[in-house]
Short mmCIF file of C-alpha atoms in Angstrom, two decimals:
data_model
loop_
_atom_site.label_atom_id
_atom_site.label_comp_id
_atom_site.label_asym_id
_atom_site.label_seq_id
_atom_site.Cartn_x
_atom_site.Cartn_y
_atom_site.Cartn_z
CA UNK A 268 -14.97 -16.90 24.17
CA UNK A 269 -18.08 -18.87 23.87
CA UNK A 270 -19.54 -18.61 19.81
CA UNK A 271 -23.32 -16.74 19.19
CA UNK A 272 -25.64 -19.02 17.58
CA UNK A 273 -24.43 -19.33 14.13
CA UNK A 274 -21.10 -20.43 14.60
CA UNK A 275 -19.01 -17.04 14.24
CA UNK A 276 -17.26 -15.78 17.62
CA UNK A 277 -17.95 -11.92 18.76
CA UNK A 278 -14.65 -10.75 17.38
CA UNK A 279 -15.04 -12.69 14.13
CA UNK A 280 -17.88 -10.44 13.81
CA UNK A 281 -16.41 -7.58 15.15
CA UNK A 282 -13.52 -8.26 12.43
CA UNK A 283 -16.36 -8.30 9.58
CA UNK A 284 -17.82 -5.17 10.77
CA UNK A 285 -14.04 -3.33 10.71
CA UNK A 286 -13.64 -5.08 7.62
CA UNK A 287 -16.91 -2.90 5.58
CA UNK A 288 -14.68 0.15 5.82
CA UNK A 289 -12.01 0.61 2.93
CA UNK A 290 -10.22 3.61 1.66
CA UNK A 291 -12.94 4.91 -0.51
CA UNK A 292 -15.32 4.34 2.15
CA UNK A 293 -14.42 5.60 5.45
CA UNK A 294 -17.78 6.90 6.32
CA UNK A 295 -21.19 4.17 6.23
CA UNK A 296 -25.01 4.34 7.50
CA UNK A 297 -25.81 1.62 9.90
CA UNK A 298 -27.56 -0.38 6.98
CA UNK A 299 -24.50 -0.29 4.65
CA UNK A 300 -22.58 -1.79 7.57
CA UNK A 301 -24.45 -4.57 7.97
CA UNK A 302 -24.58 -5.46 4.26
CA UNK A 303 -21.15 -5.25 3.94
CA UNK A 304 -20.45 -7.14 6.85
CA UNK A 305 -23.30 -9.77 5.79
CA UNK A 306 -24.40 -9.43 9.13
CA UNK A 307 -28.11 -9.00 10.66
CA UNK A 308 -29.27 -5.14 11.15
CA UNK A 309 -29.90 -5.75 15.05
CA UNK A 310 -26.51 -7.69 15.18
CA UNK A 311 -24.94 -4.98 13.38
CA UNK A 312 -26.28 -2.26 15.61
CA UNK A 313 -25.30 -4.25 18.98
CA UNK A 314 -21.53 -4.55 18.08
CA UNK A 315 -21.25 -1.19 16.42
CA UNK A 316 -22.84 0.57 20.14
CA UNK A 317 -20.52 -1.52 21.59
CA UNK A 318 -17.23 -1.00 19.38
CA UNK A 319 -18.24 2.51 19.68
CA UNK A 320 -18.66 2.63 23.14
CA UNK A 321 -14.92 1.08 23.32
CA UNK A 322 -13.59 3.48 20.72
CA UNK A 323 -12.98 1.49 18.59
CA UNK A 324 -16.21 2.75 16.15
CA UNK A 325 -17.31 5.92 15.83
CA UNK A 326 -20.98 8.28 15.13
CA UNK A 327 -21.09 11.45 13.37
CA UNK A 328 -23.64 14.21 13.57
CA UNK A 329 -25.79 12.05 10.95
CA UNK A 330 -25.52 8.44 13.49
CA UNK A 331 -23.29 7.04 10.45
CA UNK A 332 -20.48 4.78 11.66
CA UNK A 333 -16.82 5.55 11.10
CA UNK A 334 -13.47 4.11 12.47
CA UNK A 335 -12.70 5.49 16.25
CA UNK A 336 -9.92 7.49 17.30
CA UNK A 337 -8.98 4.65 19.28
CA UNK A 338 -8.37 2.01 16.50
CA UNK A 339 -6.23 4.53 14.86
CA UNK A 340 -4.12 4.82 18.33
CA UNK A 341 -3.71 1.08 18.75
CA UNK A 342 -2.94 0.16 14.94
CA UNK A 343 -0.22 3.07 15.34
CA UNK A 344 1.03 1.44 18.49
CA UNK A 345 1.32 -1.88 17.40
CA UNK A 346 2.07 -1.37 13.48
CA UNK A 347 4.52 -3.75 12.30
CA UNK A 348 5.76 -1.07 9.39
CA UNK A 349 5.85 1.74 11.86
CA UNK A 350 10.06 1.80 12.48
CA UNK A 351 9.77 1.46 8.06
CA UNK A 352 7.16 4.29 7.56
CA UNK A 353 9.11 7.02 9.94
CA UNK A 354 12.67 6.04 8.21
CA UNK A 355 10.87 6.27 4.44
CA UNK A 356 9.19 9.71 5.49
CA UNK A 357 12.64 11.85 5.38
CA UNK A 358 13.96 9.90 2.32
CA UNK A 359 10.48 10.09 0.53
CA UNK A 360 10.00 14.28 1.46
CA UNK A 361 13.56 14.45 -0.57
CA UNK A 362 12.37 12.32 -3.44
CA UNK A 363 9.55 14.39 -3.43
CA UNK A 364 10.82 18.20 -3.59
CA UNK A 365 13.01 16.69 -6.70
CA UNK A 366 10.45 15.10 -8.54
CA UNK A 367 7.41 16.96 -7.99
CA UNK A 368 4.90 14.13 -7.79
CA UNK A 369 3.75 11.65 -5.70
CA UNK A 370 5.86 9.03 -4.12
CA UNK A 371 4.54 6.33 -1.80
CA UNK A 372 6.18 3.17 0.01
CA UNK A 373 4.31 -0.27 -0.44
CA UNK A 374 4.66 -3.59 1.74
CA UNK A 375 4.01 -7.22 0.55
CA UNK A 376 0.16 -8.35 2.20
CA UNK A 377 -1.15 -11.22 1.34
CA UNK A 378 -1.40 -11.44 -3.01
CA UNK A 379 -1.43 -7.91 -2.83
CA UNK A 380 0.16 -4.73 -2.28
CA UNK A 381 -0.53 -2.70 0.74
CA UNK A 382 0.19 0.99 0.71
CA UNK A 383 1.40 2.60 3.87
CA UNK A 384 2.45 6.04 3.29
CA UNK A 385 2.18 8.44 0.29
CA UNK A 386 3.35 12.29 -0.39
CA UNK A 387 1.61 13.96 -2.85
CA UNK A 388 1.36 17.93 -4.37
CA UNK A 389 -1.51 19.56 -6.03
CA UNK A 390 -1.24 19.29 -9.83
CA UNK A 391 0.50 15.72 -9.36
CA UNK A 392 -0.48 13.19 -12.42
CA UNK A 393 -3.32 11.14 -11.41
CA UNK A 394 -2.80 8.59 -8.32
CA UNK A 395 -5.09 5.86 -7.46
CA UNK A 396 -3.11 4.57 -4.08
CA UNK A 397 -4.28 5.76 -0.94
CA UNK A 398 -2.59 5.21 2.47
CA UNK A 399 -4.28 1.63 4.09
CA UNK A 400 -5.09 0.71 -0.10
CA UNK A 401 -3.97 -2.37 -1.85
CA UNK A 402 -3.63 -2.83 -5.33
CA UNK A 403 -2.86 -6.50 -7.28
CA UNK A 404 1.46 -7.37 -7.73
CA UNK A 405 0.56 -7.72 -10.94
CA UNK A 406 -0.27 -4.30 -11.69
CA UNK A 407 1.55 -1.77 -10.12
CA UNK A 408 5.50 -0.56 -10.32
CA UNK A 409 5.20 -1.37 -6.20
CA UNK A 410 3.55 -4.99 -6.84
CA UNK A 411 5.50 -5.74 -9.58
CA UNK A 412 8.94 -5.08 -7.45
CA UNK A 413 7.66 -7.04 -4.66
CA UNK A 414 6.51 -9.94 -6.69
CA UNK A 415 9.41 -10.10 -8.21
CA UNK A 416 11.39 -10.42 -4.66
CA UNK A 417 8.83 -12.88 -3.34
CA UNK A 418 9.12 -16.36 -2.18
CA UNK A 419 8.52 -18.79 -5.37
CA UNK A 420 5.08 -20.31 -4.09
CA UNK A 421 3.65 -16.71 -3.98
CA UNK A 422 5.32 -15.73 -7.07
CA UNK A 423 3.61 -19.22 -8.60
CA UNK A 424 0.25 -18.74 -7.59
CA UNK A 425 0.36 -14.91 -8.37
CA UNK A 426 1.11 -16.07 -12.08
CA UNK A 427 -1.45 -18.63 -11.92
CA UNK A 428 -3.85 -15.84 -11.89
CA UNK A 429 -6.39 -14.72 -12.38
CA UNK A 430 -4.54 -11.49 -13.16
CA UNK A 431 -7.00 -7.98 -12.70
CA UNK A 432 -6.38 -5.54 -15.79
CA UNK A 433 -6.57 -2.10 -15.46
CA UNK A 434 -5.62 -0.95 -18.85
CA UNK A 435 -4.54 -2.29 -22.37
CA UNK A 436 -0.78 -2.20 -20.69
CA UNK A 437 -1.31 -3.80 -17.55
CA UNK A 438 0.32 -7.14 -17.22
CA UNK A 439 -2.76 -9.57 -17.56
CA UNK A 440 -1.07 -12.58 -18.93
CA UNK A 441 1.21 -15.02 -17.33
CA UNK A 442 4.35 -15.09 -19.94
CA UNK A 443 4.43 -11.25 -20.16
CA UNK A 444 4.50 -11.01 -16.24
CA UNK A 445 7.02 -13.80 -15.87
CA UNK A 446 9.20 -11.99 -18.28
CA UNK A 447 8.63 -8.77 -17.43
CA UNK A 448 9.59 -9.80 -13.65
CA UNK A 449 12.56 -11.09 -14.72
CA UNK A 450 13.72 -7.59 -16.16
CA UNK A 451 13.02 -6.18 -13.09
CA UNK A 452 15.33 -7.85 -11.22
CA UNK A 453 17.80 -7.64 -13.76
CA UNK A 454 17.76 -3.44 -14.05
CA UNK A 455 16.85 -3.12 -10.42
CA UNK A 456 13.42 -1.21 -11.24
CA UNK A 457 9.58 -1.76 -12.22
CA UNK A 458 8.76 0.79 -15.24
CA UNK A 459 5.01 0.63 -15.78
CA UNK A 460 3.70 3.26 -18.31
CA UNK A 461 -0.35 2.79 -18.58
CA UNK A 462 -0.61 0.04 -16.35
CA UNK A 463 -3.13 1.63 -14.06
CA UNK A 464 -3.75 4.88 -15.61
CA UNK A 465 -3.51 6.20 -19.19
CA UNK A 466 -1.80 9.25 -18.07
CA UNK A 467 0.50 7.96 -15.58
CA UNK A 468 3.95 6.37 -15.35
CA UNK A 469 4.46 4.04 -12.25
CA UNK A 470 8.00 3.40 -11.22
CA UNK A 471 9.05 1.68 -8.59
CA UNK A 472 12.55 -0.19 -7.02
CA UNK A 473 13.02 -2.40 -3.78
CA UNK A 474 13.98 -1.30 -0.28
CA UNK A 475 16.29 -3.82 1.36
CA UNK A 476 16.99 -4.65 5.09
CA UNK A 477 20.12 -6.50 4.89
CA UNK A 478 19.62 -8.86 1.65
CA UNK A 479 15.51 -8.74 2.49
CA UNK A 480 13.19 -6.71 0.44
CA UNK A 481 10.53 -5.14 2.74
CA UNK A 482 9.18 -2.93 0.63
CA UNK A 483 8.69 -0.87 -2.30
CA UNK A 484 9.72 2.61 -2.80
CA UNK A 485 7.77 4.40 -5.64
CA UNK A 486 7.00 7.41 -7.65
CA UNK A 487 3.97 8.38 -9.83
CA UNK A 488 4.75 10.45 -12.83
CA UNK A 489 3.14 11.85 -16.54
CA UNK A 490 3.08 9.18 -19.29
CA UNK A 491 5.54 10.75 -21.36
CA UNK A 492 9.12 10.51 -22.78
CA UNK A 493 10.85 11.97 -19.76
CA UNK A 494 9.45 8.87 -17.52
CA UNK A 495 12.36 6.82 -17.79
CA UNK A 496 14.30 9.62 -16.37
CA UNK A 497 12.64 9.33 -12.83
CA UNK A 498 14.35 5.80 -12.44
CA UNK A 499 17.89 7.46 -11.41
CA UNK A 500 17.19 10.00 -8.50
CA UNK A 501 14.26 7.01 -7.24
CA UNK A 502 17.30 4.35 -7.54
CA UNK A 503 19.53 6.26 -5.49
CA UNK A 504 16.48 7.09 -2.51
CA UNK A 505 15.43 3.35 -2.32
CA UNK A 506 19.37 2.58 -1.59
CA UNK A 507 19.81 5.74 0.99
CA UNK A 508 16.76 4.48 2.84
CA UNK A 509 18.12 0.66 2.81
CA UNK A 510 21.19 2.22 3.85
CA UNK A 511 19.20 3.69 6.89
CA UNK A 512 17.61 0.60 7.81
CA UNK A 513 20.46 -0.85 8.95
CA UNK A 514 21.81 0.08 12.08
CA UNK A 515 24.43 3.48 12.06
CA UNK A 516 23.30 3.63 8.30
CA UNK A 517 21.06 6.61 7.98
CA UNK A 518 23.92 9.21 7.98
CA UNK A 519 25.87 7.06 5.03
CA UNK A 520 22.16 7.47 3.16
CA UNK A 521 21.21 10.30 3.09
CA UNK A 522 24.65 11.75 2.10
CA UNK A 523 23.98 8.99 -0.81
CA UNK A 524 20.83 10.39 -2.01
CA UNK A 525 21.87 13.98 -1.87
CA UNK A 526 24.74 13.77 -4.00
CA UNK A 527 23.23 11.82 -6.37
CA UNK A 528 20.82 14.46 -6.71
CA UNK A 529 22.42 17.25 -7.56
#
């Protein structure tokens, strides 16, 4: 595809304009676009008439932009965590009716932990993950599990920092983390009390395909002394759903997690 003046392609663009829409900000004006894109207003408005036209963008009663039906259809279509997400969902709605509050189910992107599904209830502890958000490894229960499984050049330049804080508790410094990861792979668990929220416990353990971990299974609870209890009935749903992964394994799961729940 020949390149506009200015040396960016039409879908490198395009990509910038998708790219202004995050989890807390689903729905934009025109103008807000194009800042957030760094992108000219008339440039802006071109691609988003045509993205829209396509689908791919969409206009609500007030002309601002949002993401089109369409995207949602292909990214469903072609989602690599799709076969994970719909064998989490059943293990995850079990975890859930036990527990009482929130569990979600993280995969390793980039430096940082993308969240692709989450079950919540009203009256749940606070919960800053969102479906399609990312938080940092270092300062989540999900991040802190998947950092700890990562490859060692990752795992190095994670611990190089910088290092976001959230809190007093989260893990900002690189000798806490390093030991901290450590103990995670030792009990099998990431127990995080205060690292994003005051009020909220974040525990989380690895989901394995074979001897891979592809993702993090995890539960948001209250800051209090009964947090450490949540580890057991979460332990035994992260190995039910690795258990289903694998191929004739979903049977031998859930019979896992349901007796080690009552």
């Amino acid at each position: 595809m020949a390149e506009p003046s200015g040396g960016e392609s039409v879908i490198t663009r395009a990509v910038r304009i998708l790219d202004a829409f995050g989890p807390e900000t689903t729905v934009l004006s025109l103008s807000e676009v194009s800042r957030r894109a760094r992108l000219p207003l008339a440039t802006t408005a071109r691609l988003v008439k045509e993205m829209t036209r396509h689908g791919l963008l969409d206009r609500d009663e007030h002309r601002r932009v949002l993401i089109g039906t369409r995207m949602w259809e292909l990214a469903e279509r072609a989602s690599p965590v799709k076969d994970l997400r719909e064998a989490a969902l059943q293990h995850m709605g079990d975890l859930h009716a036990v527990v009482g509050h929130s569990t979600q189910l993280g995969v390793l992107e980039g430096e940082e932990v993308l969240f692709v599904e989450r079950l919540t209830a009203p009256g749940s502890v606070v919960n800053v993950t969102k479906i399609a958000g990312r938080l940092p490894l270092n300062a989540s229960s999900a991040g802190l599990v998947l950092l700890a499984h990562a490859p060692d050049g990752l795992r190095e330049r994670v611990l190089r920092g910088p290092l976001r804080s959230y809190t007093p508790h989260t893990l900002d410094r690189e000798a806490a983390l390093r030991a901290e990861l450590a103990e995670v792979r030792r009990r099998g668990f990431a127990f995080c009390p205060g690292h994003i929220h005051p009020e909220a416990t974040g525990v989380a353990v690895p989901v394995y395909r074979g001897r891979r971990v592809v993702a993090a299974l995890g539960l948001v609870v209250p800051n209090d002394e009964e947090a450490w209890a949540f580890s057991r009935p979460l332990v035994l749903a992260g190995l039910a759903l690795g258990r289903a992964l694998e191929p004739n394994g979903a049977r031998t799961g859930e019979r896992v997690l349901r007796s080690g729940l009552r």
